[in-house]
JSON list of C-alpha atoms in Angstrom, two decimals:
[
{"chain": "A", "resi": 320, "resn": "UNK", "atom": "CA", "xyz": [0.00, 0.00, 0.00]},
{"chain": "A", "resi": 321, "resn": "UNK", "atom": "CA", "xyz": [2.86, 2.18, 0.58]},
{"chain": "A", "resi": 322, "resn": "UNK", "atom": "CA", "xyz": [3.74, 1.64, -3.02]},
{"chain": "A", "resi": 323, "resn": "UNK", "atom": "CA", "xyz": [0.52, 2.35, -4.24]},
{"chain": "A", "resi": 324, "resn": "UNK", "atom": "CA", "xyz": [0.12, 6.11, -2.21]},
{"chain": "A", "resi": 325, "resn": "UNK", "atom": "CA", "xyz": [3.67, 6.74, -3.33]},
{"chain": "A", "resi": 326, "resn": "UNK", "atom": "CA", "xyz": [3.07, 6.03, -6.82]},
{"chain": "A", "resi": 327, "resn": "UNK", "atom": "CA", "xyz": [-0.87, 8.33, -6.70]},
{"chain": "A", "resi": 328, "resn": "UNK", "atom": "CA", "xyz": [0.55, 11.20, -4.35]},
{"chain": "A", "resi": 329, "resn": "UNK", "atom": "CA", "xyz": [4.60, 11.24, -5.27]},
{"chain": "A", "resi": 330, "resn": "UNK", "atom": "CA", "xyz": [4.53, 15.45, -4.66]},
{"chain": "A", "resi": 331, "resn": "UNK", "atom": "CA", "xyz": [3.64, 14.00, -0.45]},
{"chain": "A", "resi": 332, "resn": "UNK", "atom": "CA", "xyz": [6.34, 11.56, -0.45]},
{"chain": "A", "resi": 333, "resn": "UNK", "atom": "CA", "xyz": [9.85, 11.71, -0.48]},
{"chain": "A", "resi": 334, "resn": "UNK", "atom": "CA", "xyz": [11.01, 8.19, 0.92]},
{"chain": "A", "resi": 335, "resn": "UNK", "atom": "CA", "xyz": [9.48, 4.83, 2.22]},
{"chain": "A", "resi": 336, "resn": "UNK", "atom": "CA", "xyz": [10.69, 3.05, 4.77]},
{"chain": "A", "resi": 337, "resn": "UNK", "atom": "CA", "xyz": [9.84, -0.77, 4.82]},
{"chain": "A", "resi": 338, "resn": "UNK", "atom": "CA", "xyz": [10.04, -2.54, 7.89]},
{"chain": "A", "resi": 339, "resn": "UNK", "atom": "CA", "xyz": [9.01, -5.80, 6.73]},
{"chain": "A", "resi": 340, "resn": "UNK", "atom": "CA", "xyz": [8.18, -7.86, 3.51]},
{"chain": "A", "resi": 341, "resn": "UNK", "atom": "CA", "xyz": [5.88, -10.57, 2.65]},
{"chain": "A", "resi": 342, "resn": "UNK", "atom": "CA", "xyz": [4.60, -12.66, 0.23]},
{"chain": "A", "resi": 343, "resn": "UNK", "atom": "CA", "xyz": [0.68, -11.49, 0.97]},
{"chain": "A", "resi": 344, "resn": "UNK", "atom": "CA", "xyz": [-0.55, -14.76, 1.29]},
{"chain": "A", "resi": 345, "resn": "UNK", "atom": "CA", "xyz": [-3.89, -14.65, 3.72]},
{"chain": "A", "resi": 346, "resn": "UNK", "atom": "CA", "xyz": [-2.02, -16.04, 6.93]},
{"chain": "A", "resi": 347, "resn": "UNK", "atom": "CA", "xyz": [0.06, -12.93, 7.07]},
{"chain": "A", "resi": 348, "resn": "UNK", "atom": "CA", "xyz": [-2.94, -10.29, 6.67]},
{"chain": "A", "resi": 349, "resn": "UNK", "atom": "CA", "xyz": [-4.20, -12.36, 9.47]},
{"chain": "A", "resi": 350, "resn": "UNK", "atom": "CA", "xyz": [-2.11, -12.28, 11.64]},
{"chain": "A", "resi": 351, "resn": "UNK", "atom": "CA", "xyz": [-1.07, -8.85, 10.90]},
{"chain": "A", "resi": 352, "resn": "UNK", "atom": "CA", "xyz": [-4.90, -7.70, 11.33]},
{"chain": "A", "resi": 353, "resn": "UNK", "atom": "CA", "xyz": [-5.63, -10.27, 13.93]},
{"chain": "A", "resi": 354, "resn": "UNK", "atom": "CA", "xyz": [-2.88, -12.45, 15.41]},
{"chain": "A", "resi": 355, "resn": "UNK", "atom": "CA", "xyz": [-0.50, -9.07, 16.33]},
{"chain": "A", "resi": 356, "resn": "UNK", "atom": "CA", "xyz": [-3.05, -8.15, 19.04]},
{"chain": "A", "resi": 357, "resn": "UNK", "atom": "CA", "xyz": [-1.56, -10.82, 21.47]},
{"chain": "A", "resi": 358, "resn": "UNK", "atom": "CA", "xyz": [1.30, -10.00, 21.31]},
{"chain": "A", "resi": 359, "resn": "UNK", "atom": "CA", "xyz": [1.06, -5.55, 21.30]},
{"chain": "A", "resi": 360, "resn": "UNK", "atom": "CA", "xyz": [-1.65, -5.67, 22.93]},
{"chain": "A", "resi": 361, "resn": "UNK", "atom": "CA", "xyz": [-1.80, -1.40, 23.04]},
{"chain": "A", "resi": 362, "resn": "UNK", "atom": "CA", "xyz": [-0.29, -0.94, 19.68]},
{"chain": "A", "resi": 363, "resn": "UNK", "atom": "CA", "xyz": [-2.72, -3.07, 18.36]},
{"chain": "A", "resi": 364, "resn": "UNK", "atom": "CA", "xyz": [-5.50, -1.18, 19.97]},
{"chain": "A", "resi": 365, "resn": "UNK", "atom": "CA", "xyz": [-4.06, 2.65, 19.05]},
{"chain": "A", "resi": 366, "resn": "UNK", "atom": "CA", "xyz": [-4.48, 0.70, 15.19]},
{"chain": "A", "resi": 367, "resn": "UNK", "atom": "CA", "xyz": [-7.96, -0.30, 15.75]},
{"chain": "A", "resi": 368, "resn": "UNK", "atom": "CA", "xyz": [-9.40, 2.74, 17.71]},
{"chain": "A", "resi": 369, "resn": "UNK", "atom": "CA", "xyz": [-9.02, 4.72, 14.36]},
{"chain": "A", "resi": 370, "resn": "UNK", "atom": "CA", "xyz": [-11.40, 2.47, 12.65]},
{"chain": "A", "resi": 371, "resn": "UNK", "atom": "CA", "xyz": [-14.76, 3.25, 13.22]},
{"chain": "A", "resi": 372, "resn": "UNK", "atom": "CA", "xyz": [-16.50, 0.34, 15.44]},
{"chain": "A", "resi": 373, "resn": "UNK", "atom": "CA", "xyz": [-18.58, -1.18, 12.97]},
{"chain": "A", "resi": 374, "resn": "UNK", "atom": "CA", "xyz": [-15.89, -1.58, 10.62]},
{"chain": "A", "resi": 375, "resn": "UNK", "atom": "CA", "xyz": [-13.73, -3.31, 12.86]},
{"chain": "A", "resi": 376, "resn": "UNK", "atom": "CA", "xyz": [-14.73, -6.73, 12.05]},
{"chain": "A", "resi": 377, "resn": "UNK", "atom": "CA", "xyz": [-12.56, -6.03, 8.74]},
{"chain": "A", "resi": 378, "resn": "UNK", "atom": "CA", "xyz": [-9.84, -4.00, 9.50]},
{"chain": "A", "resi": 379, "resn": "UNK", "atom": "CA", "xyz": [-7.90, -4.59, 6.06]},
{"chain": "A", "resi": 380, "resn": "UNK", "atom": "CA", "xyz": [-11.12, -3.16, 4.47]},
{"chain": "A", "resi": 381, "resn": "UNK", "atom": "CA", "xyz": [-11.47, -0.40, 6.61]},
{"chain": "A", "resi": 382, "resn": "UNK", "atom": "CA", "xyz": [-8.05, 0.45, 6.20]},
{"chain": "A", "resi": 383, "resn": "UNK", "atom": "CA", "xyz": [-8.62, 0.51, 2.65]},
{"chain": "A", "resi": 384, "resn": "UNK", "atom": "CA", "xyz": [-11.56, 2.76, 3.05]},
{"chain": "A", "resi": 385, "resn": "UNK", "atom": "CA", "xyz": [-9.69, 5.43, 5.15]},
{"chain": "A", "resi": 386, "resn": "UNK", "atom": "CA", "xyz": [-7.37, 5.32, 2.78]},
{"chain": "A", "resi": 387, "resn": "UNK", "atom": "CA", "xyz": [-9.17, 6.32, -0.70]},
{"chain": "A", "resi": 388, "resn": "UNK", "atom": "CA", "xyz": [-8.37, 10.11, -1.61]},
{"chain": "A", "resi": 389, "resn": "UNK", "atom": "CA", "xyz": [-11.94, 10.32, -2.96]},
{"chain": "A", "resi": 390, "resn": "UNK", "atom": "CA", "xyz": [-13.61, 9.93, 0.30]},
{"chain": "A", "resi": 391, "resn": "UNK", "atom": "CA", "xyz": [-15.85, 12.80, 1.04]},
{"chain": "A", "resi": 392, "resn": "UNK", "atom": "CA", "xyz": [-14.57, 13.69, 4.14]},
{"chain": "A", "resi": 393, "resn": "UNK", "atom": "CA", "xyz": [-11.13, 14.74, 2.21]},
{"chain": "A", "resi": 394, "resn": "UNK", "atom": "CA", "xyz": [-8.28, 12.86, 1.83]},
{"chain": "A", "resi": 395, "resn": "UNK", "atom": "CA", "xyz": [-5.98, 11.30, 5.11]},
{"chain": "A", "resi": 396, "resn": "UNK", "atom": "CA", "xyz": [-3.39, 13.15, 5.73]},
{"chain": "A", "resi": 397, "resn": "UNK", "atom": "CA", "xyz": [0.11, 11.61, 6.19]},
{"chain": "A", "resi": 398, "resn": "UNK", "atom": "CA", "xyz": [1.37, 12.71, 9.27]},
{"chain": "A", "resi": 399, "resn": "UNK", "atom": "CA", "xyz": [-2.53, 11.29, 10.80]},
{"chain": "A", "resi": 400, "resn": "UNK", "atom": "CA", "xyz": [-1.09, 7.79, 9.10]},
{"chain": "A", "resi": 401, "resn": "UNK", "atom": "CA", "xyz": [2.17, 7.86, 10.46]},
{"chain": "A", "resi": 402, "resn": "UNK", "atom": "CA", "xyz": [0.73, 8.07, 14.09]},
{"chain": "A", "resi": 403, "resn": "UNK", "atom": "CA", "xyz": [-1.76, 5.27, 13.74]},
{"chain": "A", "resi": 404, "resn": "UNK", "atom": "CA", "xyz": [0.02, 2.16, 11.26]},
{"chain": "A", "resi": 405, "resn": "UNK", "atom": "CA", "xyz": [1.04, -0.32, 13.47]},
{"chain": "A", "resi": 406, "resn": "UNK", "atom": "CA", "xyz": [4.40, -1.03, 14.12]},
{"chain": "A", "resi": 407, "resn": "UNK", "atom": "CA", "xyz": [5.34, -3.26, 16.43]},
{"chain": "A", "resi": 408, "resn": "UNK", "atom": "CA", "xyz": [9.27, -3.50, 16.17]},
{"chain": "A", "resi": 409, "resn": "UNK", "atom": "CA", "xyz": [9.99, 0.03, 16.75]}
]
């Protein structure tokens, strides 16, 4: 995804750090989305409280949503990202 918002918005990026790579086979978005809570147990809930409560049964989805530019409410800004993706091995 980081790809993909560098590639539509390249005059709001400059780098991209990647922390991790995978081969985006199901098992990792679920444990990413799911599993990870067990383990961060408050970095996985700062990543969830930005999702609105309905849509939490879906996070990847929601994610997704938050993340269109053509939302009505205006596109997300990228410092409001940068405080909510979870990252659990900094």
């Amino acid at each position: 995804m980081a790809l993909a918002y560098a590639q539509s918005f390249p005059h709001r990026v400059s780098q991209i750090v990647l922390t991790s790579i995978t081969t985006s086979q199901r098992s990792e978005a679920d444990w990413l989305y799911k599993g990870a809570a067990k383990f961060f147990p408050a970095e996985f809930e700062a990543f969830e409280s930005v999702v609105p409560a309905s849509e939490r049964g879906n996070l990847l989805s929601a994610y997704a949503r938050l993340m269109e530019p053509t939302l009505s409410r205006g596109m997300v800004d990228i410092f409001e990202l940068s405080s909510i993706i979870f990252m659990p091995f900094c």
